[in-house]
Amino acid sequence: MSDPLLGAQADPDVLAALKASVWEWLEAVPDPEIPVISVVDLGIVRDVEITAADAGQALCCTVVITPTYSGCPAMRLIADEITAVLQDKGLPQVAIRTQLAPAWNTDWMSEKGRRNLKQYGIAPPAQQVIDIRGISARQQVAPQVQCPHCGSMQTVCVSQFGSTSCKSLYQCKDCREPFDYFKAH
């Protein structure tokens, strides 16, 4: 019996199932800076492409990723982790393609990712990057952010600069705990 992942005549149903499996496997790849959120839930993974190779050759899986910002130092590690996970699952030919446009934004985060951030103690973005009125998050004043520890809305932005460039430092007036807020951008 031949390997269903070999050759240009791969069955479309097999390809579709493989693509779905790849997305599932990528859910297990954590963001290196925030390990409770996967690269899929963060919105870094844009697409998965399965390309048929020459007869007798393995299919190639290309994963398209977009950095959270153009100078993100974690992208090489993320690409290496994606490649390792997929090769461990039996895909010998894995390619990573970085796509810079359109630029990543926090609207690409999944609801699961936002919940995981909050449970980890990081407040998820409180606003969309572009709201329904067409106003950019950058044009708005510091948003009202819910404390991920006690749920209070009585919080204050202490510094626009948190533990990483994508976060601000907030403090809750009720429980007095400091916390990171993942900025909408």
Short mmCIF file of N, CA and C in Angstrom, two decimals:
data_model
loop_
_atom_site.label_atom_id
_atom_site.label_comp_id
_atom_site.label_asym_id
_atom_site.label_seq_id
_atom_site.Cartn_x
_atom_site.Cartn_y
_atom_site.Cartn_z
N MET A 1 0.85 -1.18 0.00
CA MET A 1 0.00 0.00 0.00
C MET A 1 0.89 1.24 0.00
N SER A 2 0.53 2.24 -0.81
CA SER A 2 1.37 3.44 -0.91
C SER A 2 1.02 4.45 0.18
N ASP A 3 1.98 5.30 0.45
CA ASP A 3 1.81 6.35 1.45
C ASP A 3 0.90 7.43 0.88
N PRO A 4 -0.21 7.79 1.54
CA PRO A 4 -1.12 8.80 0.99
C PRO A 4 -0.50 10.19 0.92
N LEU A 5 0.64 10.41 1.59
CA LEU A 5 1.28 11.72 1.57
C LEU A 5 2.32 11.84 0.47
N LEU A 6 2.45 10.80 -0.37
CA LEU A 6 3.43 10.83 -1.45
C LEU A 6 2.76 11.05 -2.79
N GLY A 7 3.44 11.80 -3.65
CA GLY A 7 3.03 11.92 -5.03
C GLY A 7 2.07 13.04 -5.32
N ALA A 8 2.02 13.41 -6.58
CA ALA A 8 1.21 14.53 -7.04
C ALA A 8 -0.26 14.19 -7.10
N GLN A 9 -0.59 12.90 -7.05
CA GLN A 9 -1.99 12.48 -7.18
C GLN A 9 -2.66 12.29 -5.82
N ALA A 10 -2.18 13.00 -4.81
CA ALA A 10 -2.76 12.85 -3.48
C ALA A 10 -4.26 13.15 -3.50
N ASP A 11 -5.00 12.37 -2.79
CA ASP A 11 -6.45 12.49 -2.72
C ASP A 11 -6.83 13.81 -2.05
N PRO A 12 -7.77 14.58 -2.65
CA PRO A 12 -8.19 15.87 -2.05
C PRO A 12 -8.71 15.72 -0.62
N ASP A 13 -9.38 14.61 -0.32
CA ASP A 13 -9.87 14.39 1.04
C ASP A 13 -8.71 14.18 2.02
N VAL A 14 -7.68 13.49 1.55
CA VAL A 14 -6.49 13.28 2.38
C VAL A 14 -5.80 14.61 2.62
N LEU A 15 -5.69 15.44 1.57
CA LEU A 15 -5.07 16.76 1.71
C LEU A 15 -5.84 17.64 2.69
N ALA A 16 -7.16 17.63 2.59
CA ALA A 16 -8.00 18.43 3.48
C ALA A 16 -7.85 17.96 4.93
N ALA A 17 -7.83 16.65 5.12
CA ALA A 17 -7.66 16.10 6.47
C ALA A 17 -6.28 16.44 7.01
N LEU A 18 -5.26 16.38 6.16
CA LEU A 18 -3.91 16.73 6.59
C LEU A 18 -3.83 18.20 6.99
N LYS A 19 -4.44 19.06 6.20
CA LYS A 19 -4.43 20.49 6.52
C LYS A 19 -5.11 20.74 7.87
N ALA A 20 -6.24 20.09 8.12
CA ALA A 20 -6.94 20.24 9.40
C ALA A 20 -6.06 19.73 10.54
N SER A 21 -5.36 18.63 10.31
CA SER A 21 -4.45 18.09 11.34
C SER A 21 -3.32 19.06 11.63
N VAL A 22 -2.77 19.67 10.58
CA VAL A 22 -1.68 20.63 10.78
C VAL A 22 -2.15 21.79 11.65
N TRP A 23 -3.33 22.33 11.37
CA TRP A 23 -3.86 23.41 12.20
C TRP A 23 -3.98 22.95 13.66
N GLU A 24 -4.45 21.73 13.86
CA GLU A 24 -4.59 21.19 15.22
C GLU A 24 -3.22 21.05 15.89
N TRP A 25 -2.24 20.55 15.16
CA TRP A 25 -0.89 20.39 15.72
C TRP A 25 -0.27 21.74 16.08
N LEU A 26 -0.56 22.75 15.26
CA LEU A 26 -0.01 24.08 15.53
C LEU A 26 -0.60 24.71 16.78
N GLU A 27 -1.79 24.26 17.19
CA GLU A 27 -2.41 24.74 18.44
C GLU A 27 -1.54 24.42 19.65
N ALA A 28 -0.64 23.43 19.49
CA ALA A 28 0.23 23.02 20.60
C ALA A 28 1.54 23.81 20.63
N VAL A 29 1.76 24.70 19.67
CA VAL A 29 2.99 25.48 19.64
C VAL A 29 2.75 26.77 20.42
N PRO A 30 3.38 26.91 21.59
CA PRO A 30 3.14 28.10 22.41
C PRO A 30 3.95 29.30 21.92
N ASP A 31 3.42 30.48 22.19
CA ASP A 31 4.20 31.69 21.96
C ASP A 31 5.34 31.67 22.98
N PRO A 32 6.58 31.91 22.56
CA PRO A 32 7.70 31.83 23.50
C PRO A 32 7.66 32.87 24.62
N GLU A 33 7.03 34.01 24.39
CA GLU A 33 6.97 35.06 25.41
C GLU A 33 5.79 34.89 26.35
N ILE A 34 4.71 34.29 25.84
CA ILE A 34 3.50 34.08 26.64
C ILE A 34 3.06 32.62 26.41
N PRO A 35 3.61 31.68 27.16
CA PRO A 35 3.41 30.26 26.85
C PRO A 35 1.99 29.74 27.01
N VAL A 36 1.07 30.52 27.55
CA VAL A 36 -0.31 30.05 27.70
C VAL A 36 -1.15 30.30 26.46
N ILE A 37 -0.57 30.91 25.46
CA ILE A 37 -1.30 31.19 24.23
C ILE A 37 -0.53 30.59 23.06
N SER A 38 -1.24 29.88 22.20
CA SER A 38 -0.59 29.25 21.06
C SER A 38 -0.36 30.28 19.95
N VAL A 39 0.53 29.92 19.04
CA VAL A 39 0.79 30.82 17.91
C VAL A 39 -0.45 30.93 17.02
N VAL A 40 -1.32 29.92 17.06
CA VAL A 40 -2.58 30.00 16.31
C VAL A 40 -3.52 30.97 17.01
N ASP A 41 -3.69 30.83 18.33
CA ASP A 41 -4.61 31.71 19.07
C ASP A 41 -4.12 33.15 19.12
N LEU A 42 -2.82 33.34 19.01
CA LEU A 42 -2.27 34.70 18.96
C LEU A 42 -2.52 35.33 17.59
N GLY A 43 -2.77 34.51 16.58
CA GLY A 43 -3.04 35.02 15.24
C GLY A 43 -1.79 35.16 14.39
N ILE A 44 -0.69 34.57 14.83
CA ILE A 44 0.56 34.63 14.07
C ILE A 44 0.49 33.73 12.84
N VAL A 45 -0.14 32.55 12.98
CA VAL A 45 -0.26 31.63 11.85
C VAL A 45 -1.38 32.12 10.95
N ARG A 46 -1.03 32.45 9.73
CA ARG A 46 -2.00 33.01 8.77
C ARG A 46 -2.62 31.95 7.89
N ASP A 47 -1.80 30.97 7.47
CA ASP A 47 -2.31 29.98 6.52
C ASP A 47 -1.45 28.73 6.58
N VAL A 48 -2.04 27.64 6.14
CA VAL A 48 -1.33 26.38 5.96
C VAL A 48 -1.60 25.95 4.53
N GLU A 49 -0.52 25.66 3.80
CA GLU A 49 -0.63 25.23 2.41
C GLU A 49 0.01 23.86 2.28
N ILE A 50 -0.69 22.95 1.64
CA ILE A 50 -0.14 21.63 1.35
C ILE A 50 0.07 21.58 -0.16
N THR A 51 1.31 21.35 -0.56
CA THR A 51 1.67 21.37 -1.97
C THR A 51 2.09 19.98 -2.41
N ALA A 52 1.50 19.52 -3.49
CA ALA A 52 1.87 18.22 -4.04
C ALA A 52 3.26 18.31 -4.66
N ALA A 53 4.04 17.28 -4.44
CA ALA A 53 5.39 17.21 -4.98
C ALA A 53 5.40 16.28 -6.19
N ASP A 54 6.57 16.04 -6.73
CA ASP A 54 6.71 15.09 -7.83
C ASP A 54 6.31 13.70 -7.35
N ALA A 55 5.92 12.85 -8.31
CA ALA A 55 5.52 11.48 -7.97
C ALA A 55 6.62 10.80 -7.14
N GLY A 56 6.20 10.15 -6.08
CA GLY A 56 7.15 9.45 -5.22
C GLY A 56 7.79 10.34 -4.17
N GLN A 57 7.51 11.62 -4.18
CA GLN A 57 8.08 12.55 -3.21
C GLN A 57 7.02 12.94 -2.18
N ALA A 58 7.48 13.32 -1.02
CA ALA A 58 6.56 13.73 0.05
C ALA A 58 5.95 15.08 -0.27
N LEU A 59 4.76 15.30 0.24
CA LEU A 59 4.11 16.60 0.11
C LEU A 59 4.89 17.63 0.92
N CYS A 60 4.78 18.89 0.54
CA CYS A 60 5.41 19.97 1.29
C CYS A 60 4.32 20.74 2.02
N CYS A 61 4.55 20.99 3.29
CA CYS A 61 3.64 21.79 4.10
C CYS A 61 4.29 23.15 4.32
N THR A 62 3.64 24.19 3.86
CA THR A 62 4.12 25.55 4.07
C THR A 62 3.20 26.23 5.07
N VAL A 63 3.81 26.81 6.10
CA VAL A 63 3.06 27.54 7.12
C VAL A 63 3.40 29.02 6.95
N VAL A 64 2.37 29.82 6.77
CA VAL A 64 2.54 31.26 6.59
C VAL A 64 2.35 31.94 7.94
N ILE A 65 3.36 32.71 8.35
CA ILE A 65 3.30 33.39 9.65
C ILE A 65 3.51 34.89 9.47
N THR A 66 2.93 35.65 10.39
CA THR A 66 3.10 37.10 10.42
C THR A 66 3.55 37.49 11.82
N PRO A 67 4.68 38.19 11.92
CA PRO A 67 5.15 38.59 13.25
C PRO A 67 4.22 39.61 13.89
N THR A 68 4.19 39.62 15.22
CA THR A 68 3.37 40.60 15.92
C THR A 68 3.89 42.01 15.69
N TYR A 69 5.16 42.14 15.42
CA TYR A 69 5.73 43.39 14.90
C TYR A 69 6.97 43.03 14.12
N SER A 70 7.39 43.88 13.20
CA SER A 70 8.41 43.51 12.22
C SER A 70 9.75 43.13 12.83
N GLY A 71 10.07 43.61 14.00
CA GLY A 71 11.35 43.28 14.63
C GLY A 71 11.23 42.25 15.73
N CYS A 72 10.17 41.47 15.76
CA CYS A 72 9.93 40.51 16.84
C CYS A 72 11.07 39.49 16.91
N PRO A 73 11.80 39.46 18.02
CA PRO A 73 12.94 38.55 18.14
C PRO A 73 12.54 37.08 18.28
N ALA A 74 11.27 36.81 18.54
CA ALA A 74 10.83 35.43 18.75
C ALA A 74 10.48 34.70 17.46
N MET A 75 10.44 35.38 16.33
CA MET A 75 9.97 34.75 15.10
C MET A 75 10.84 33.58 14.65
N ARG A 76 12.15 33.67 14.80
CA ARG A 76 13.02 32.56 14.41
C ARG A 76 12.72 31.34 15.28
N LEU A 77 12.54 31.56 16.58
CA LEU A 77 12.21 30.47 17.49
C LEU A 77 10.85 29.87 17.14
N ILE A 78 9.88 30.72 16.84
CA ILE A 78 8.55 30.25 16.46
C ILE A 78 8.63 29.40 15.19
N ALA A 79 9.36 29.85 14.20
CA ALA A 79 9.52 29.10 12.95
C ALA A 79 10.18 27.75 13.22
N ASP A 80 11.20 27.74 14.06
CA ASP A 80 11.88 26.48 14.40
C ASP A 80 10.95 25.53 15.14
N GLU A 81 10.14 26.06 16.06
CA GLU A 81 9.20 25.21 16.82
C GLU A 81 8.12 24.63 15.91
N ILE A 82 7.61 25.45 15.00
CA ILE A 82 6.60 24.97 14.05
C ILE A 82 7.18 23.84 13.21
N THR A 83 8.38 24.06 12.69
CA THR A 83 9.03 23.05 11.86
C THR A 83 9.24 21.75 12.65
N ALA A 84 9.74 21.87 13.88
CA ALA A 84 10.00 20.68 14.70
C ALA A 84 8.72 19.90 14.99
N VAL A 85 7.65 20.61 15.36
CA VAL A 85 6.39 19.94 15.67
C VAL A 85 5.86 19.19 14.46
N LEU A 86 5.88 19.83 13.30
CA LEU A 86 5.33 19.19 12.10
C LEU A 86 6.21 18.04 11.62
N GLN A 87 7.52 18.17 11.74
CA GLN A 87 8.40 17.06 11.38
C GLN A 87 8.21 15.90 12.35
N ASP A 88 8.01 16.19 13.63
CA ASP A 88 7.74 15.12 14.61
C ASP A 88 6.44 14.39 14.29
N LYS A 89 5.51 15.07 13.63
CA LYS A 89 4.23 14.45 13.25
C LYS A 89 4.33 13.70 11.92
N GLY A 90 5.54 13.69 11.32
CA GLY A 90 5.74 12.91 10.10
C GLY A 90 5.77 13.68 8.81
N LEU A 91 5.80 15.00 8.88
CA LEU A 91 5.90 15.80 7.67
C LEU A 91 7.36 16.18 7.42
N PRO A 92 8.03 15.50 6.51
CA PRO A 92 9.47 15.75 6.34
C PRO A 92 9.79 17.08 5.64
N GLN A 93 8.88 17.57 4.80
CA GLN A 93 9.14 18.82 4.08
C GLN A 93 8.24 19.92 4.64
N VAL A 94 8.85 20.78 5.45
CA VAL A 94 8.12 21.90 6.06
C VAL A 94 8.83 23.18 5.66
N ALA A 95 8.06 24.13 5.19
CA ALA A 95 8.60 25.45 4.84
C ALA A 95 7.84 26.49 5.64
N ILE A 96 8.54 27.53 6.03
CA ILE A 96 7.93 28.65 6.75
C ILE A 96 8.05 29.88 5.86
N ARG A 97 6.93 30.55 5.62
CA ARG A 97 6.95 31.78 4.84
C ARG A 97 6.44 32.92 5.72
N THR A 98 7.25 33.96 5.83
CA THR A 98 6.85 35.13 6.62
C THR A 98 6.15 36.11 5.70
N GLN A 99 4.99 36.55 6.12
CA GLN A 99 4.19 37.52 5.37
C GLN A 99 4.01 38.75 6.25
N LEU A 100 4.48 39.89 5.77
CA LEU A 100 4.44 41.12 6.57
C LEU A 100 3.21 41.98 6.32
N ALA A 101 2.54 41.77 5.19
CA ALA A 101 1.37 42.60 4.88
C ALA A 101 0.18 41.70 4.59
N PRO A 102 -0.96 42.01 5.15
CA PRO A 102 -1.18 43.10 6.08
C PRO A 102 -0.49 42.81 7.41
N ALA A 103 -0.18 43.88 8.10
CA ALA A 103 0.51 43.75 9.39
C ALA A 103 -0.41 43.08 10.41
N TRP A 104 0.20 42.29 11.29
CA TRP A 104 -0.54 41.63 12.36
C TRP A 104 -1.17 42.69 13.26
N ASN A 105 -2.34 42.37 13.79
CA ASN A 105 -2.92 43.23 14.82
C ASN A 105 -3.67 42.37 15.83
N THR A 106 -3.96 42.95 16.96
CA THR A 106 -4.57 42.20 18.06
C THR A 106 -5.98 41.72 17.76
N ASP A 107 -6.61 42.26 16.73
CA ASP A 107 -7.93 41.76 16.34
C ASP A 107 -7.85 40.31 15.86
N TRP A 108 -6.66 39.84 15.50
CA TRP A 108 -6.48 38.47 15.01
C TRP A 108 -6.43 37.45 16.13
N MET A 109 -6.35 37.89 17.37
CA MET A 109 -6.34 36.96 18.50
C MET A 109 -7.69 36.25 18.60
N SER A 110 -7.65 34.98 18.94
CA SER A 110 -8.89 34.23 19.11
C SER A 110 -9.47 34.54 20.49
N GLU A 111 -10.75 34.23 20.65
CA GLU A 111 -11.39 34.39 21.96
C GLU A 111 -10.73 33.47 22.99
N LYS A 112 -10.36 32.27 22.57
CA LYS A 112 -9.66 31.35 23.46
C LYS A 112 -8.34 31.97 23.92
N GLY A 113 -7.62 32.58 23.00
CA GLY A 113 -6.36 33.22 23.34
C GLY A 113 -6.55 34.36 24.32
N ARG A 114 -7.60 35.15 24.13
CA ARG A 114 -7.90 36.26 25.04
C ARG A 114 -8.23 35.73 26.45
N ARG A 115 -9.00 34.65 26.50
CA ARG A 115 -9.32 34.04 27.81
C ARG A 115 -8.05 33.52 28.49
N ASN A 116 -7.19 32.88 27.72
CA ASN A 116 -5.94 32.34 28.29
C ASN A 116 -5.04 33.46 28.81
N LEU A 117 -4.98 34.58 28.09
CA LEU A 117 -4.20 35.73 28.57
C LEU A 117 -4.73 36.19 29.92
N LYS A 118 -6.05 36.35 30.01
CA LYS A 118 -6.67 36.83 31.25
C LYS A 118 -6.41 35.87 32.41
N GLN A 119 -6.56 34.57 32.16
CA GLN A 119 -6.31 33.57 33.21
C GLN A 119 -4.84 33.59 33.64
N TYR A 120 -3.95 33.97 32.76
CA TYR A 120 -2.51 34.04 33.05
C TYR A 120 -2.13 35.30 33.80
N GLY A 121 -3.07 36.27 33.85
CA GLY A 121 -2.82 37.52 34.57
C GLY A 121 -2.47 38.68 33.67
N ILE A 122 -2.67 38.53 32.37
CA ILE A 122 -2.45 39.61 31.41
C ILE A 122 -3.80 40.02 30.86
N ALA A 123 -4.13 41.29 30.99
CA ALA A 123 -5.41 41.77 30.46
C ALA A 123 -5.35 41.77 28.94
N PRO A 124 -6.32 41.14 28.28
CA PRO A 124 -6.33 41.15 26.82
C PRO A 124 -6.74 42.52 26.30
N PRO A 125 -6.53 42.78 25.01
CA PRO A 125 -6.93 44.08 24.45
C PRO A 125 -8.39 44.40 24.76
N ALA A 126 -8.63 45.62 25.21
CA ALA A 126 -9.99 46.03 25.60
C ALA A 126 -10.73 46.70 24.45
N GLN A 127 -10.07 46.84 23.33
CA GLN A 127 -10.70 47.51 22.20
C GLN A 127 -10.20 46.87 20.91
N GLN A 128 -10.94 47.11 19.84
CA GLN A 128 -10.49 46.67 18.54
C GLN A 128 -9.50 47.68 18.00
N VAL A 129 -8.66 47.24 17.07
CA VAL A 129 -7.69 48.14 16.47
C VAL A 129 -8.41 49.25 15.71
N ILE A 130 -9.38 48.89 14.92
CA ILE A 130 -10.23 49.88 14.24
C ILE A 130 -11.66 49.54 14.65
N ASP A 131 -12.29 50.47 15.33
CA ASP A 131 -13.66 50.17 15.77
C ASP A 131 -14.66 50.48 14.65
N ILE A 132 -15.89 50.19 14.91
CA ILE A 132 -16.94 50.32 13.90
C ILE A 132 -17.08 51.76 13.38
N ARG A 133 -16.65 52.74 14.17
CA ARG A 133 -16.72 54.14 13.72
C ARG A 133 -15.53 54.53 12.87
N GLY A 134 -14.57 53.59 12.69
CA GLY A 134 -13.39 53.88 11.89
C GLY A 134 -12.28 54.56 12.68
N ILE A 135 -12.41 54.59 14.01
CA ILE A 135 -11.41 55.25 14.84
C ILE A 135 -10.33 54.24 15.21
N SER A 136 -9.10 54.59 14.96
CA SER A 136 -7.97 53.72 15.28
C SER A 136 -7.74 53.70 16.79
N ALA A 137 -7.30 52.54 17.31
CA ALA A 137 -6.98 52.41 18.74
C ALA A 137 -5.91 53.41 19.13
N ARG A 138 -5.02 53.76 18.21
CA ARG A 138 -3.95 54.70 18.51
C ARG A 138 -4.49 56.12 18.73
N GLN A 139 -5.69 56.41 18.21
CA GLN A 139 -6.27 57.74 18.35
C GLN A 139 -7.04 57.89 19.66
N GLN A 140 -7.29 56.80 20.34
CA GLN A 140 -8.09 56.84 21.55
C GLN A 140 -7.19 57.01 22.78
N VAL A 141 -7.77 57.52 23.83
CA VAL A 141 -7.04 57.63 25.10
C VAL A 141 -6.88 56.23 25.69
N ALA A 142 -6.07 56.11 26.74
CA ALA A 142 -5.86 54.82 27.37
C ALA A 142 -7.21 54.18 27.68
N PRO A 143 -7.39 52.93 27.27
CA PRO A 143 -8.69 52.29 27.46
C PRO A 143 -8.95 51.92 28.92
N GLN A 144 -10.22 51.77 29.24
CA GLN A 144 -10.60 51.26 30.55
C GLN A 144 -10.38 49.74 30.49
N VAL A 145 -9.54 49.23 31.38
CA VAL A 145 -9.12 47.84 31.34
C VAL A 145 -9.56 47.12 32.60
N GLN A 146 -10.12 45.93 32.44
CA GLN A 146 -10.54 45.13 33.58
C GLN A 146 -9.34 44.41 34.19
N CYS A 147 -9.25 44.43 35.50
CA CYS A 147 -8.19 43.74 36.22
C CYS A 147 -8.34 42.23 36.02
N PRO A 148 -7.29 41.55 35.54
CA PRO A 148 -7.40 40.10 35.35
C PRO A 148 -7.38 39.32 36.67
N HIS A 149 -7.05 39.99 37.77
CA HIS A 149 -6.97 39.32 39.06
C HIS A 149 -8.30 39.32 39.80
N CYS A 150 -8.94 40.50 39.90
CA CYS A 150 -10.17 40.59 40.69
C CYS A 150 -11.39 40.99 39.86
N GLY A 151 -11.19 41.40 38.61
CA GLY A 151 -12.31 41.76 37.75
C GLY A 151 -12.74 43.21 37.85
N SER A 152 -12.10 43.99 38.69
CA SER A 152 -12.48 45.39 38.87
C SER A 152 -12.16 46.20 37.61
N MET A 153 -12.98 47.22 37.37
CA MET A 153 -12.72 48.14 36.27
C MET A 153 -12.00 49.39 36.79
N GLN A 154 -11.72 49.42 38.07
CA GLN A 154 -11.02 50.55 38.68
C GLN A 154 -9.51 50.36 38.53
N THR A 155 -9.03 50.57 37.31
CA THR A 155 -7.61 50.37 37.01
C THR A 155 -7.04 51.65 36.41
N VAL A 156 -5.72 51.76 36.48
CA VAL A 156 -5.05 52.93 35.95
C VAL A 156 -3.79 52.49 35.21
N CYS A 157 -3.51 53.18 34.12
CA CYS A 157 -2.30 52.91 33.36
C CYS A 157 -1.13 53.58 34.09
N VAL A 158 -0.19 52.77 34.54
CA VAL A 158 0.98 53.27 35.26
C VAL A 158 2.07 53.68 34.27
N SER A 159 2.21 52.89 33.22
CA SER A 159 3.22 53.16 32.21
C SER A 159 2.78 52.55 30.88
N GLN A 160 3.01 53.26 29.79
CA GLN A 160 2.72 52.73 28.47
C GLN A 160 3.66 51.59 28.11
N PHE A 161 4.69 51.39 28.91
CA PHE A 161 5.69 50.37 28.63
C PHE A 161 5.64 49.30 29.70
N GLY A 162 5.30 48.07 29.30
CA GLY A 162 5.21 46.95 30.23
C GLY A 162 6.41 46.03 30.07
N SER A 163 6.20 44.74 30.33
CA SER A 163 7.29 43.77 30.30
C SER A 163 7.83 43.52 28.89
N THR A 164 7.02 43.76 27.88
CA THR A 164 7.45 43.72 26.49
C THR A 164 6.85 44.91 25.78
N SER A 165 7.31 45.18 24.56
CA SER A 165 6.84 46.38 23.85
C SER A 165 5.36 46.33 23.48
N CYS A 166 4.76 45.15 23.49
CA CYS A 166 3.35 45.04 23.13
C CYS A 166 2.42 45.19 24.34
N LYS A 167 2.98 45.49 25.51
CA LYS A 167 2.16 45.59 26.71
C LYS A 167 2.37 46.91 27.44
N SER A 168 1.35 47.34 28.15
CA SER A 168 1.41 48.49 29.07
C SER A 168 1.31 47.95 30.49
N LEU A 169 1.79 48.74 31.44
CA LEU A 169 1.69 48.35 32.84
C LEU A 169 0.51 49.07 33.49
N TYR A 170 -0.39 48.31 34.07
CA TYR A 170 -1.57 48.84 34.75
C TYR A 170 -1.51 48.42 36.22
N GLN A 171 -2.34 49.10 37.03
CA GLN A 171 -2.51 48.69 38.41
C GLN A 171 -3.98 48.81 38.76
N CYS A 172 -4.45 47.85 39.54
CA CYS A 172 -5.83 47.85 39.99
C CYS A 172 -5.93 48.68 41.27
N LYS A 173 -6.91 49.58 41.32
CA LYS A 173 -7.11 50.40 42.52
C LYS A 173 -7.78 49.61 43.64
N ASP A 174 -8.49 48.53 43.29
CA ASP A 174 -9.19 47.75 44.31
C ASP A 174 -8.28 46.71 44.96
N CYS A 175 -7.70 45.82 44.16
CA CYS A 175 -6.85 44.77 44.76
C CYS A 175 -5.38 45.20 44.83
N ARG A 176 -5.07 46.35 44.23
CA ARG A 176 -3.75 46.97 44.27
C ARG A 176 -2.67 46.20 43.49
N GLU A 177 -3.07 45.15 42.77
CA GLU A 177 -2.10 44.34 42.03
C GLU A 177 -1.73 45.01 40.70
N PRO A 178 -0.44 45.00 40.36
CA PRO A 178 -0.04 45.45 39.03
C PRO A 178 -0.29 44.32 38.03
N PHE A 179 -0.48 44.68 36.77
CA PHE A 179 -0.65 43.67 35.73
C PHE A 179 -0.31 44.27 34.37
N ASP A 180 0.06 43.39 33.46
CA ASP A 180 0.30 43.78 32.08
C ASP A 180 -1.03 43.85 31.33
N TYR A 181 -1.11 44.78 30.41
CA TYR A 181 -2.24 44.90 29.50
C TYR A 181 -1.69 44.76 28.09
N PHE A 182 -2.22 43.82 27.33
CA PHE A 182 -1.78 43.61 25.95
C PHE A 182 -2.44 44.69 25.10
N LYS A 183 -1.63 45.66 24.65
CA LYS A 183 -2.13 46.81 23.91
C LYS A 183 -2.78 46.40 22.59
N ALA A 184 -3.83 47.11 22.24
CA ALA A 184 -4.44 46.92 20.92
C ALA A 184 -3.54 47.62 19.90
N HIS A 185 -3.06 46.87 18.97
CA HIS A 185 -2.22 47.44 17.90
C HIS A 185 -2.22 46.55 16.69
#
